[in-house]
CSV table of C-alpha atoms in Angstrom, one decimal:
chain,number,residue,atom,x,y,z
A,286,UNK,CA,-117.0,6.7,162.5
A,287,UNK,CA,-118.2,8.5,165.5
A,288,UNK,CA,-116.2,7.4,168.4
A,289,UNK,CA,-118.8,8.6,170.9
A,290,UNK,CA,-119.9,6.5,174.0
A,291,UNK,CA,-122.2,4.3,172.6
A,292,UNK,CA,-119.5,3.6,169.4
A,293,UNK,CA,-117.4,1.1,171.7
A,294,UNK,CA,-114.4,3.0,170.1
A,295,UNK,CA,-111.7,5.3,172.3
A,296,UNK,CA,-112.1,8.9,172.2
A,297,UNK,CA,-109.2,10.2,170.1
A,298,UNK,CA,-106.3,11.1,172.1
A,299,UNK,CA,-103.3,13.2,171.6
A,300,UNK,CA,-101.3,11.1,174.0
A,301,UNK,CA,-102.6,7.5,173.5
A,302,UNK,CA,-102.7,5.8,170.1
A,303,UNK,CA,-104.6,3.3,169.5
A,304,UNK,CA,-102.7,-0.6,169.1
A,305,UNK,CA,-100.6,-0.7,166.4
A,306,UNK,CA,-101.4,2.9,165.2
A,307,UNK,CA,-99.3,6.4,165.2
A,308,UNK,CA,-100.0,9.9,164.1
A,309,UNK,CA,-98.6,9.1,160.6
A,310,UNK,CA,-100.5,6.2,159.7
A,311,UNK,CA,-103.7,7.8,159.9
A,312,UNK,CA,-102.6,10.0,157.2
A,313,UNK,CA,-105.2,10.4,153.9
A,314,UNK,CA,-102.5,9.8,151.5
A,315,UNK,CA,-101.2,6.6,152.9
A,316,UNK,CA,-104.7,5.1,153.0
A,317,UNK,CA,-105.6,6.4,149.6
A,318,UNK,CA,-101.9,4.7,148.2
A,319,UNK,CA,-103.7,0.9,150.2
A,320,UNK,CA,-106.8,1.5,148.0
A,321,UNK,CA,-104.3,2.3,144.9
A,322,UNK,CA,-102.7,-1.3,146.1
A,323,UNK,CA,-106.1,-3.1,146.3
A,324,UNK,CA,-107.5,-2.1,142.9
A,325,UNK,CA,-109.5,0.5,141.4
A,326,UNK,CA,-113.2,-0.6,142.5
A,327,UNK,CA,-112.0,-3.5,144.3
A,328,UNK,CA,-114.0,-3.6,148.1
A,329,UNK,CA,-111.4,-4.4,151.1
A,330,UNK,CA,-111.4,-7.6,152.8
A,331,UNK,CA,-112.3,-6.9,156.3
A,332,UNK,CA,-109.7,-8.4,159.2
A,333,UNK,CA,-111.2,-10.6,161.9
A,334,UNK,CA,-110.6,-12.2,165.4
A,335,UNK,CA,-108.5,-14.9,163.6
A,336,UNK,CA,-106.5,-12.8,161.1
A,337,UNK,CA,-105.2,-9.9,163.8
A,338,UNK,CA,-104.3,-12.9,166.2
A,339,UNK,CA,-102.3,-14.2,163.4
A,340,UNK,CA,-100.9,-10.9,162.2
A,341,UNK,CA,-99.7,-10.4,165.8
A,342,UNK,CA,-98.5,-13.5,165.8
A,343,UNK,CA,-96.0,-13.0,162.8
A,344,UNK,CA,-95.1,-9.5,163.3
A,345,UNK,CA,-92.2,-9.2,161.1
A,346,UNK,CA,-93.8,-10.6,158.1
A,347,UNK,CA,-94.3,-7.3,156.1
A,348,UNK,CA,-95.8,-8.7,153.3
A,349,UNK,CA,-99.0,-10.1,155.5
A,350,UNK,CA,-98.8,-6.5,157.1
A,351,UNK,CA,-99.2,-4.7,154.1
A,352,UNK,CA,-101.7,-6.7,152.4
A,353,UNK,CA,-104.2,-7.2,155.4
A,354,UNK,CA,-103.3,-3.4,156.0
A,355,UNK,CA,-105.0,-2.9,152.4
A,356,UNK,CA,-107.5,-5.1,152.2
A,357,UNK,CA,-106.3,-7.6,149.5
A,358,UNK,CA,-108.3,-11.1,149.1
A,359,UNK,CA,-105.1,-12.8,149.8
A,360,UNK,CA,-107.1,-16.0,149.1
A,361,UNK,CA,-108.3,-14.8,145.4
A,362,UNK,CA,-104.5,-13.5,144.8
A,363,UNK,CA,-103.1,-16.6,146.2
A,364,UNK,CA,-105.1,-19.0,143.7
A,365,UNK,CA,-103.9,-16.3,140.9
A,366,UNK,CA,-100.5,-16.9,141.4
A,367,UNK,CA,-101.4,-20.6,141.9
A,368,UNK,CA,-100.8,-21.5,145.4
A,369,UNK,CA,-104.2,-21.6,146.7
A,370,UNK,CA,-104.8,-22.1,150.4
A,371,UNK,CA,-107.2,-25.3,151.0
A,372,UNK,CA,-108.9,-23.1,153.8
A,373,UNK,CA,-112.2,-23.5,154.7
A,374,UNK,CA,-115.0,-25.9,156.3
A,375,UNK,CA,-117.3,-28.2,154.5
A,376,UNK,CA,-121.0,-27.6,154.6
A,377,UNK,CA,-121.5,-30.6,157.1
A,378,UNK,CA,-118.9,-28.9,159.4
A,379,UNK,CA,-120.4,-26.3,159.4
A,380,UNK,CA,-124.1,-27.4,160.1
A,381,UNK,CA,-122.7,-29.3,163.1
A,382,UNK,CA,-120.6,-26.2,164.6
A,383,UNK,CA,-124.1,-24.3,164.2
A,384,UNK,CA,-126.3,-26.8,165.9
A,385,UNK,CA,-123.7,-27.3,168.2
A,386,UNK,CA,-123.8,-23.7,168.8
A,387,UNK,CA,-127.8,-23.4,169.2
A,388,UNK,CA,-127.4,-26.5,171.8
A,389,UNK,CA,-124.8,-24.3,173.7
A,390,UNK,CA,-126.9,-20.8,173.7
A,391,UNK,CA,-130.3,-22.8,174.4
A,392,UNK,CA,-133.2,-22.0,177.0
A,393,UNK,CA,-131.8,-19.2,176.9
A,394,UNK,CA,-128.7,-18.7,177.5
A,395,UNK,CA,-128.9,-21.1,181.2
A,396,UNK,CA,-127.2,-24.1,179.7
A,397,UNK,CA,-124.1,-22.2,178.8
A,398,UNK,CA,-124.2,-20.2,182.8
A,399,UNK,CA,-124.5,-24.0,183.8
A,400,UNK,CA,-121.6,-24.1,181.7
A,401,UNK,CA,-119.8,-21.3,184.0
A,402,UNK,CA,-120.9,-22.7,187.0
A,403,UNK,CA,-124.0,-20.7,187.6
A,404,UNK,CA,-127.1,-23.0,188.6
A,405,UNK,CA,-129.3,-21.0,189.2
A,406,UNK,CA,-129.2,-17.6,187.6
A,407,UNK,CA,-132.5,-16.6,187.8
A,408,UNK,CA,-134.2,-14.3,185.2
A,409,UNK,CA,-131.2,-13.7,182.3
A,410,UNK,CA,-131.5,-11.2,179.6
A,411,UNK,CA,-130.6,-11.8,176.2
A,412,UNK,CA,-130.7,-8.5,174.4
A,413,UNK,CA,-131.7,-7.9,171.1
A,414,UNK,CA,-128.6,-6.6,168.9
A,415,UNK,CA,-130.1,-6.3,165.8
A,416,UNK,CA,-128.7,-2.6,164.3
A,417,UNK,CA,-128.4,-1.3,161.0
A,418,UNK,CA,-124.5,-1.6,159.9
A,419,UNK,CA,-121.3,-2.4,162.0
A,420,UNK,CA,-121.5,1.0,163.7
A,421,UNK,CA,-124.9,0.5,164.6
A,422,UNK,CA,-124.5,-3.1,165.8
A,423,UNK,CA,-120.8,-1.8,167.2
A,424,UNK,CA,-123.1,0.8,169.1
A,425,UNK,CA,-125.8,-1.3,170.1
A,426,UNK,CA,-123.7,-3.5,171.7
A,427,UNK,CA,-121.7,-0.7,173.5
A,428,UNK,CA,-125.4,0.0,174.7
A,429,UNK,CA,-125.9,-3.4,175.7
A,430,UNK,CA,-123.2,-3.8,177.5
A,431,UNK,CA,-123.8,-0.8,179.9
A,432,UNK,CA,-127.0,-1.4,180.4
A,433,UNK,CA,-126.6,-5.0,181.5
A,434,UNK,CA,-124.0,-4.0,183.9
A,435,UNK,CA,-125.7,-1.3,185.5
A,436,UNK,CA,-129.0,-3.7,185.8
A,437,UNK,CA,-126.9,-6.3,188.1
A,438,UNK,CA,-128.3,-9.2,186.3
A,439,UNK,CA,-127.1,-12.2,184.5
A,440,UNK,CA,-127.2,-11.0,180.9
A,441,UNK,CA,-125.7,-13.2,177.5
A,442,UNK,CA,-125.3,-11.1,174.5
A,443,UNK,CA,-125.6,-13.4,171.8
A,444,UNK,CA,-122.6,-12.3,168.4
A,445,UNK,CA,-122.2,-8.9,169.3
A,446,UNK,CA,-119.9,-6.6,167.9
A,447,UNK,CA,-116.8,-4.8,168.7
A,448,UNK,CA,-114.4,-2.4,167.2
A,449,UNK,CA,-111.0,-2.5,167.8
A,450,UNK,CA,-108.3,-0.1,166.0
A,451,UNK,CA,-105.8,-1.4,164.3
A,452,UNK,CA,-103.1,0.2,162.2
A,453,UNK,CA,-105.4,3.3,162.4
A,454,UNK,CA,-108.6,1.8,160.9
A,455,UNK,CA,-111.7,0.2,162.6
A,456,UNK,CA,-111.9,-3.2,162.7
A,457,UNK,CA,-115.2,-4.8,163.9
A,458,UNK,CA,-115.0,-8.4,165.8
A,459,UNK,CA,-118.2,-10.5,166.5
A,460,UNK,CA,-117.5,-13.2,169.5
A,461,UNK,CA,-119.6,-16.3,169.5
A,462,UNK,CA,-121.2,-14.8,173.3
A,463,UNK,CA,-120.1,-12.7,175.9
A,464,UNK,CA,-121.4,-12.9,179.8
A,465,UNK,CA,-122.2,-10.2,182.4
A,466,UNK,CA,-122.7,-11.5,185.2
A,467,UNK,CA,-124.2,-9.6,188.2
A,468,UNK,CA,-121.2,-7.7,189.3
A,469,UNK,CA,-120.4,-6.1,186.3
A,470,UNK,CA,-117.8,-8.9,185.0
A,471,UNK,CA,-117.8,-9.1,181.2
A,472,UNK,CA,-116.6,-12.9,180.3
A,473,UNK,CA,-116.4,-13.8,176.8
A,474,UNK,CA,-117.4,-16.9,175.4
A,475,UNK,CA,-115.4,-19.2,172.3
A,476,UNK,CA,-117.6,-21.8,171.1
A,477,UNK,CA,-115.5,-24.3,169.2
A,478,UNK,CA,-116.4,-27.6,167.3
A,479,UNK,CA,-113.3,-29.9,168.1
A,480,UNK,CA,-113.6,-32.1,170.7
A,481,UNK,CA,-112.5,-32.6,174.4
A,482,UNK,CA,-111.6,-36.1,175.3
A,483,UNK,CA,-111.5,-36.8,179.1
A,484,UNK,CA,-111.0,-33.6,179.6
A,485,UNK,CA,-108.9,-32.3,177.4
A,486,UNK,CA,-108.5,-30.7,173.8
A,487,UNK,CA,-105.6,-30.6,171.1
A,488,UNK,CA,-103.0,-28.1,172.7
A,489,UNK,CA,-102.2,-26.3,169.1
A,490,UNK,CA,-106.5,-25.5,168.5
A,491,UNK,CA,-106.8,-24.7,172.1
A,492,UNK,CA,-103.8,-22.0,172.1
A,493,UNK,CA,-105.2,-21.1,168.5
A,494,UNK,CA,-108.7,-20.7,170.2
A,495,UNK,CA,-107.0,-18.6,173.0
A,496,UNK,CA,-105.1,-16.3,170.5
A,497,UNK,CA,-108.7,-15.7,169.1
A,498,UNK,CA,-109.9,-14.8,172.2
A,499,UNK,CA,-107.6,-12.5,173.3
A,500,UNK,CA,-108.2,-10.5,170.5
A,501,UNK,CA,-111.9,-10.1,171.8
A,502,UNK,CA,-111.1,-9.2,175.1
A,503,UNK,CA,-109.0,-5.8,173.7
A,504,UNK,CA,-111.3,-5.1,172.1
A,505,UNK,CA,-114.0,-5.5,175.1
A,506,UNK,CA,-111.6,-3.8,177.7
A,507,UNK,CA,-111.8,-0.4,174.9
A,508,UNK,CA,-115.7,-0.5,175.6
A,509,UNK,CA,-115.5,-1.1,179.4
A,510,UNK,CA,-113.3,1.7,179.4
A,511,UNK,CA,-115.9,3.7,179.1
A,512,UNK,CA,-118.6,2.0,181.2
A,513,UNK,CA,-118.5,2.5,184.9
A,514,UNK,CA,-118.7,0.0,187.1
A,515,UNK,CA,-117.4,-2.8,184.1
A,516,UNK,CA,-114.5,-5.6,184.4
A,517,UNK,CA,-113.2,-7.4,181.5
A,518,UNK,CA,-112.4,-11.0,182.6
A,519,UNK,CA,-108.9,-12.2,181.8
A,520,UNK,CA,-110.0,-15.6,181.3
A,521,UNK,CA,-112.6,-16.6,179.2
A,522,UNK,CA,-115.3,-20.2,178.5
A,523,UNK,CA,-114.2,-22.2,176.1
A,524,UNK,CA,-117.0,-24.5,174.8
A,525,UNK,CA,-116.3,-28.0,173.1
A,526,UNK,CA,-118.3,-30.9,172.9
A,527,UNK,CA,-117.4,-33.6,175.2
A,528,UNK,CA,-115.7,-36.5,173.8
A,529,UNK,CA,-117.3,-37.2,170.7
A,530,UNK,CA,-120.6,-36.6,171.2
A,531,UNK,CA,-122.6,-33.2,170.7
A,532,UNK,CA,-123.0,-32.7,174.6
A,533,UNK,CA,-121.1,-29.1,175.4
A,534,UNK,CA,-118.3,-29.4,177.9
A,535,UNK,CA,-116.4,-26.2,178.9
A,536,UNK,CA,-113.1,-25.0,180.4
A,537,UNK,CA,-111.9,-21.9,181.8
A,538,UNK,CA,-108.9,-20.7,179.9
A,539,UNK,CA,-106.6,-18.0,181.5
A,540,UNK,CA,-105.6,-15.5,178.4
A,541,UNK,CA,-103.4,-13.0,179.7
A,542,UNK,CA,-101.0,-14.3,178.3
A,543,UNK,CA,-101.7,-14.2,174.8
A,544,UNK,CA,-103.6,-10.8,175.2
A,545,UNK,CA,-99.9,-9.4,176.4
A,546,UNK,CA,-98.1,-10.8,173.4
A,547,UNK,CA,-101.2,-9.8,170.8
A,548,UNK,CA,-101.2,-6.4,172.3
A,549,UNK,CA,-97.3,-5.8,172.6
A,550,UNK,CA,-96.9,-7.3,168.8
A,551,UNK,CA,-99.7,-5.5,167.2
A,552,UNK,CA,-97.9,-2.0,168.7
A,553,UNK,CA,-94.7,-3.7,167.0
A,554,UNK,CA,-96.2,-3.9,163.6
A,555,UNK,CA,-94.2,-2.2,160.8
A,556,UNK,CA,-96.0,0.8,159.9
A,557,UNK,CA,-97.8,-0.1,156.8
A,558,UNK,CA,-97.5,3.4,155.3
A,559,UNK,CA,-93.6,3.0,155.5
A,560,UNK,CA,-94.1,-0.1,153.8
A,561,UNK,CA,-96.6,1.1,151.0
A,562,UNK,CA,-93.7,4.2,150.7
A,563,UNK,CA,-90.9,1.5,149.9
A,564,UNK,CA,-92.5,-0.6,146.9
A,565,UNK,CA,-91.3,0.0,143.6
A,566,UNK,CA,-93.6,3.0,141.7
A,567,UNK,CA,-96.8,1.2,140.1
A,568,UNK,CA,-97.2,-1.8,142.0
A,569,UNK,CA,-100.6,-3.3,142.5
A,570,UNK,CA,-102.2,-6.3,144.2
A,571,UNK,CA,-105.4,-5.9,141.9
A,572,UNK,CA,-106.4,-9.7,141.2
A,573,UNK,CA,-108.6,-8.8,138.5
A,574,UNK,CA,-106.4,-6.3,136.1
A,575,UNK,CA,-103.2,-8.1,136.8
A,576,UNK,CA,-101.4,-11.7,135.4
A,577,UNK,CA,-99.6,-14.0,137.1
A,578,UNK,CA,-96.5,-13.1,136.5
A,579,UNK,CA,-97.5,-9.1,137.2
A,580,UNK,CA,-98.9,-10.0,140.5
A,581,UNK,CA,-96.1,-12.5,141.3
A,582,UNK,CA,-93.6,-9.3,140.7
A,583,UNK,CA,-95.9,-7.4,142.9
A,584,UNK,CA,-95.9,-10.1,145.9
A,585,UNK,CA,-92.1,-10.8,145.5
A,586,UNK,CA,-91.2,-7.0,146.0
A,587,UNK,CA,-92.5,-7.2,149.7
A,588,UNK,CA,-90.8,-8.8,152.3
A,589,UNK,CA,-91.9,-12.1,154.1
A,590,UNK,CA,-91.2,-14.2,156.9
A,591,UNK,CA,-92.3,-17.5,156.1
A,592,UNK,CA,-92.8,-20.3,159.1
A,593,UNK,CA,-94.1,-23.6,159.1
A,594,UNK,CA,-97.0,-21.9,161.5
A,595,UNK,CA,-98.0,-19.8,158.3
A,596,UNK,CA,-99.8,-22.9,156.4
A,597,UNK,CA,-102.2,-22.6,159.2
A,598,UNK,CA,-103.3,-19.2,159.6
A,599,UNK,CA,-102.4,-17.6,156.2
A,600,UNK,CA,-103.7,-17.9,152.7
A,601,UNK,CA,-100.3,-17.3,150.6
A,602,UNK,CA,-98.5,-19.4,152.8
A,603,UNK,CA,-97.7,-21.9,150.4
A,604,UNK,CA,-96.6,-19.2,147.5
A,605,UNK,CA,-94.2,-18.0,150.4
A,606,UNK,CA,-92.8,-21.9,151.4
A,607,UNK,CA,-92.2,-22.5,147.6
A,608,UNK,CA,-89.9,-19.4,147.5
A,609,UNK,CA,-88.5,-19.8,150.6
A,610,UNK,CA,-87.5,-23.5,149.5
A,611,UNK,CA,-86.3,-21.9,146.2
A,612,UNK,CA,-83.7,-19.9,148.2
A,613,UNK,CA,-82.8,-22.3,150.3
A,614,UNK,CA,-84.2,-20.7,153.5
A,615,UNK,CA,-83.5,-22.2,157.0
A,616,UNK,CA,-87.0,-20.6,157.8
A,617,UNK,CA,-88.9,-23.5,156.3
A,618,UNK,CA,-87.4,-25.5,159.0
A,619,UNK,CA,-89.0,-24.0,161.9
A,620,UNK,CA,-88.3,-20.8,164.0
A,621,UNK,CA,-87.0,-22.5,166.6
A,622,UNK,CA,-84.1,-24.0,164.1
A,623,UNK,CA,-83.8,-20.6,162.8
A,624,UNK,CA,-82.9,-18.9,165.7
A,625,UNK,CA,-80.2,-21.7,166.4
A,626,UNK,CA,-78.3,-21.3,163.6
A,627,UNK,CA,-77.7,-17.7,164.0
A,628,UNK,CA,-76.0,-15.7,161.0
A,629,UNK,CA,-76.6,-19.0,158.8
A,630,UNK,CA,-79.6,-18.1,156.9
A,631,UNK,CA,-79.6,-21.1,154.3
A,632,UNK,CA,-79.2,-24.8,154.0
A,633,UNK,CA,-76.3,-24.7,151.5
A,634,UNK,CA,-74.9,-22.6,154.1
A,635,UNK,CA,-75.2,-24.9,157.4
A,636,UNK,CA,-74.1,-28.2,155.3
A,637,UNK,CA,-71.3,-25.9,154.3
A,638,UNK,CA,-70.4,-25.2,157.6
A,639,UNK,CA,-71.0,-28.5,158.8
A,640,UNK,CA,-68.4,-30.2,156.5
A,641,UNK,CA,-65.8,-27.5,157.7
A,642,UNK,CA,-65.8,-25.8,154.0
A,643,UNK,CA,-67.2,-22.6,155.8
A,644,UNK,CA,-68.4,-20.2,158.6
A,645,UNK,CA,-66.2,-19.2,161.5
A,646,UNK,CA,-64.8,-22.1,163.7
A,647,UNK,CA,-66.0,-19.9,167.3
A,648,UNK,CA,-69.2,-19.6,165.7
A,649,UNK,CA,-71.1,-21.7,168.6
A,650,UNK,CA,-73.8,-22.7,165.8
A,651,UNK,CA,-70.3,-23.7,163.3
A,652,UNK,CA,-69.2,-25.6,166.3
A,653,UNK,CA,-72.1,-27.5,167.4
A,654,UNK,CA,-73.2,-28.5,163.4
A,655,UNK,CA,-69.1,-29.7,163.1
A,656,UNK,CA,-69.9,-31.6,166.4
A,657,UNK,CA,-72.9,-33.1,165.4
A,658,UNK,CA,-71.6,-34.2,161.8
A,659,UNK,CA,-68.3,-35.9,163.5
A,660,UNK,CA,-70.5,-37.7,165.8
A,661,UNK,CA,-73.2,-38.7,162.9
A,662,UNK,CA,-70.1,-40.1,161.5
A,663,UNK,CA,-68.8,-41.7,164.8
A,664,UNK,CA,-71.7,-43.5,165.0
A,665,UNK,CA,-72.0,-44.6,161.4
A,666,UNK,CA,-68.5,-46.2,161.6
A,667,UNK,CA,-69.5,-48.3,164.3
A,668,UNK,CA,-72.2,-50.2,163.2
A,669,UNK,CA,-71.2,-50.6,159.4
A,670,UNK,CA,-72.8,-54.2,159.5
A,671,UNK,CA,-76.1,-53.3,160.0
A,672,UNK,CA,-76.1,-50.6,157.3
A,673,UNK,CA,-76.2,-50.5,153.8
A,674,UNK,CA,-72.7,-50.0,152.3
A,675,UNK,CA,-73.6,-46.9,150.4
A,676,UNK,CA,-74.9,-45.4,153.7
A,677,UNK,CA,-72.1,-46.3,155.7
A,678,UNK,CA,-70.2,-44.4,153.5
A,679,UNK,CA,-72.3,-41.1,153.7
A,680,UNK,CA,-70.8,-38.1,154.7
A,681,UNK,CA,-73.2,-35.7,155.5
């Protein structure tokens, strides 16, 4: 792909990589071992907004890294191994996100700068997009974009498309709208079907809606690096409908937060060559030509890192909890529990340590679990009446 001006893609540089990339990973022989991993024949699955936010998100889960990195339906090879992911929206949800959409983006493009504040915008431009290909759209855009800054004129470009590099490889991202206003600024736009009631949406969508976001604004700041006079906003519209009606509300959310993390966790990723380098000779992640128990071997031989967090943003989450349960991880109970119990990595592990049968005695985590047991226990003893014998008995 031509990373020329109008490509919306960074120059190549011998001093910058781009996020999550390095001189080695761009090699033809580590690429060409991800297609061997894929299948013969077999297209990749192209990453979006969603999946690099959630990539970033888990960076030391090399498994995810490595299959994304290849391209593997992780949803086909997830149902194979039969754990499938119930992702996905129904038909009715999806009508309503889309007329929801069209009532957002109408006369125009003036109800959604009412949206940002702006009353009265005068004449705004809605460019057409339309390109053959993701690197013509990409370039179309990249066109778009500079010529809508340099006209000083509101302009909404309606799904346009962006490239972003990750792990050395192109990866094209299509926001629901972004803004330019007259000054140059470039704000984009999340259009979102859940609700926000007085005021207010669910906390966990909103900061998954954020994550999203933040992925689009890299990969707008790589084009406005190479448009004069251009500004990437830090925080960008988020669109809802109000309470639960179909009448679009909006708020203002600052993401420079999560474009921080995203950016600092994608340059943190494992480099998926040196991952594709340690698997055992001959393994494959082809859905088609492989069993169960083949592709099961082929899964297990790459590393994970399984959170509760996973159910929601990756397809072989489920395949990962069930053998994460199976060894008795401390993972499945959270991150946050995780990191608290230190060097105790499984539950036969912490109840050991809590009974006083193991684990060090200055262990702060040996000492606080031996606290908490006497004091389960302290507790139990003094209220025996109002428990069941057998449970008054328990000793944890």
């Amino acid at each position: 792909m031509s990373a020329s001006l109008d490509s919306g893609l960074p120059r190549p540089s011998q001093t910058t990589p781009p996020i999550g990339a390095s001189p080695a990973r761009a090699k033809p022989r580590a690429w060409g071992k991800l297609a061997e991993l894929r299948g013969p024949g077999t297209a990749p699955r192209t990453l979006d907004a969603r999946a690099i936010a959630a990539l970033a998100a888990n960076p030391g889960c090399r498994r995810r890294a490595l299959l994304d990195g290849a391209g593997v339906d992780k949803a086909a090879l997830a149902s194979k191994l039969g754990s499938p992911a119930p992702f996905g929206q129904s038909q009715f949800a999806i009508m309503r996100g889309n007329s929801f959409e069209a009532k957002v983006k109408a006369d125009g493009g003036r109800e959604l700068l009412r949206l940002l504040g702006v009353e009265e915008p005068g004449a705004v431009s809605v460019p057409d997009l339309t390109a053959a290909g993701p690197e013509g759209r990409t370039a179309r855009t990249a066109l778009a974009l500079r010529e809508a800054t340099g006209a000083g004129t509101w302009t909404l470009l309606d799904h346009p498309l962006l490239a972003l590099e990750v792990a050395g490889s192109p990866v094209y991202l299509e926001p629901d709208a972004v803004v330019v206003d007259p000054d140059g600024g470039w704000t984009v736009v999340e259009i979102k079907s859940f609700p926000m009631v007085d005021g207010a949406a669910d906390a966990s969508k909103v900061g998954a809606a954020a994550r999203q976001a933040a992925v689009y604004v890299l990969a707008l700041e790589r084009t406005a690096a190479l448009t004069e006079g251009a500004r990437v906003a830090h925080a960008v519209l988020l669109v809802c409908p109000k309470d639960f009606s179909n009448v679009p509300t909006a708020s203002v959310v600052d993401v420079r937060k999560q474009r921080s993390v995203t950016r600092r966790q994608l340059a943190r990723l494992t480099r998926i060559d040196e991952i594709a380098d340690a698997l055992p000779e001959g393994t494959t992640f082809d859905v088609a030509g492989c069993s169960a128990a083949e592709l099961t071997e082929a899964v297990g031989s790459v590393p994970h890192a399984y959170a509760p967090e996973c159910l929601a943003a990756c397809e072989l989450a489920f395949h990962c909890r069930a053998r994460a349960r199976e060894a008795g991880a401390v993972e499945t109970l959270g991150r946050a529990v995780r990191g608290e119990l230190g060097g105790l990595t499984t539950v036969g592990a912490v109840l050991a340590a809590a009974r006083g049968e193991a684990g060090d005695p200055e262990d702060p985590a040996v000492a606080a679990l031996r606290r908490a047991r006497a004091l389960r226990q302290e507790a139990l003893a003094a209220a025996p009446a109002r428990l069941r014998p057998e449970v008054a008995e328990c000793a944890c």
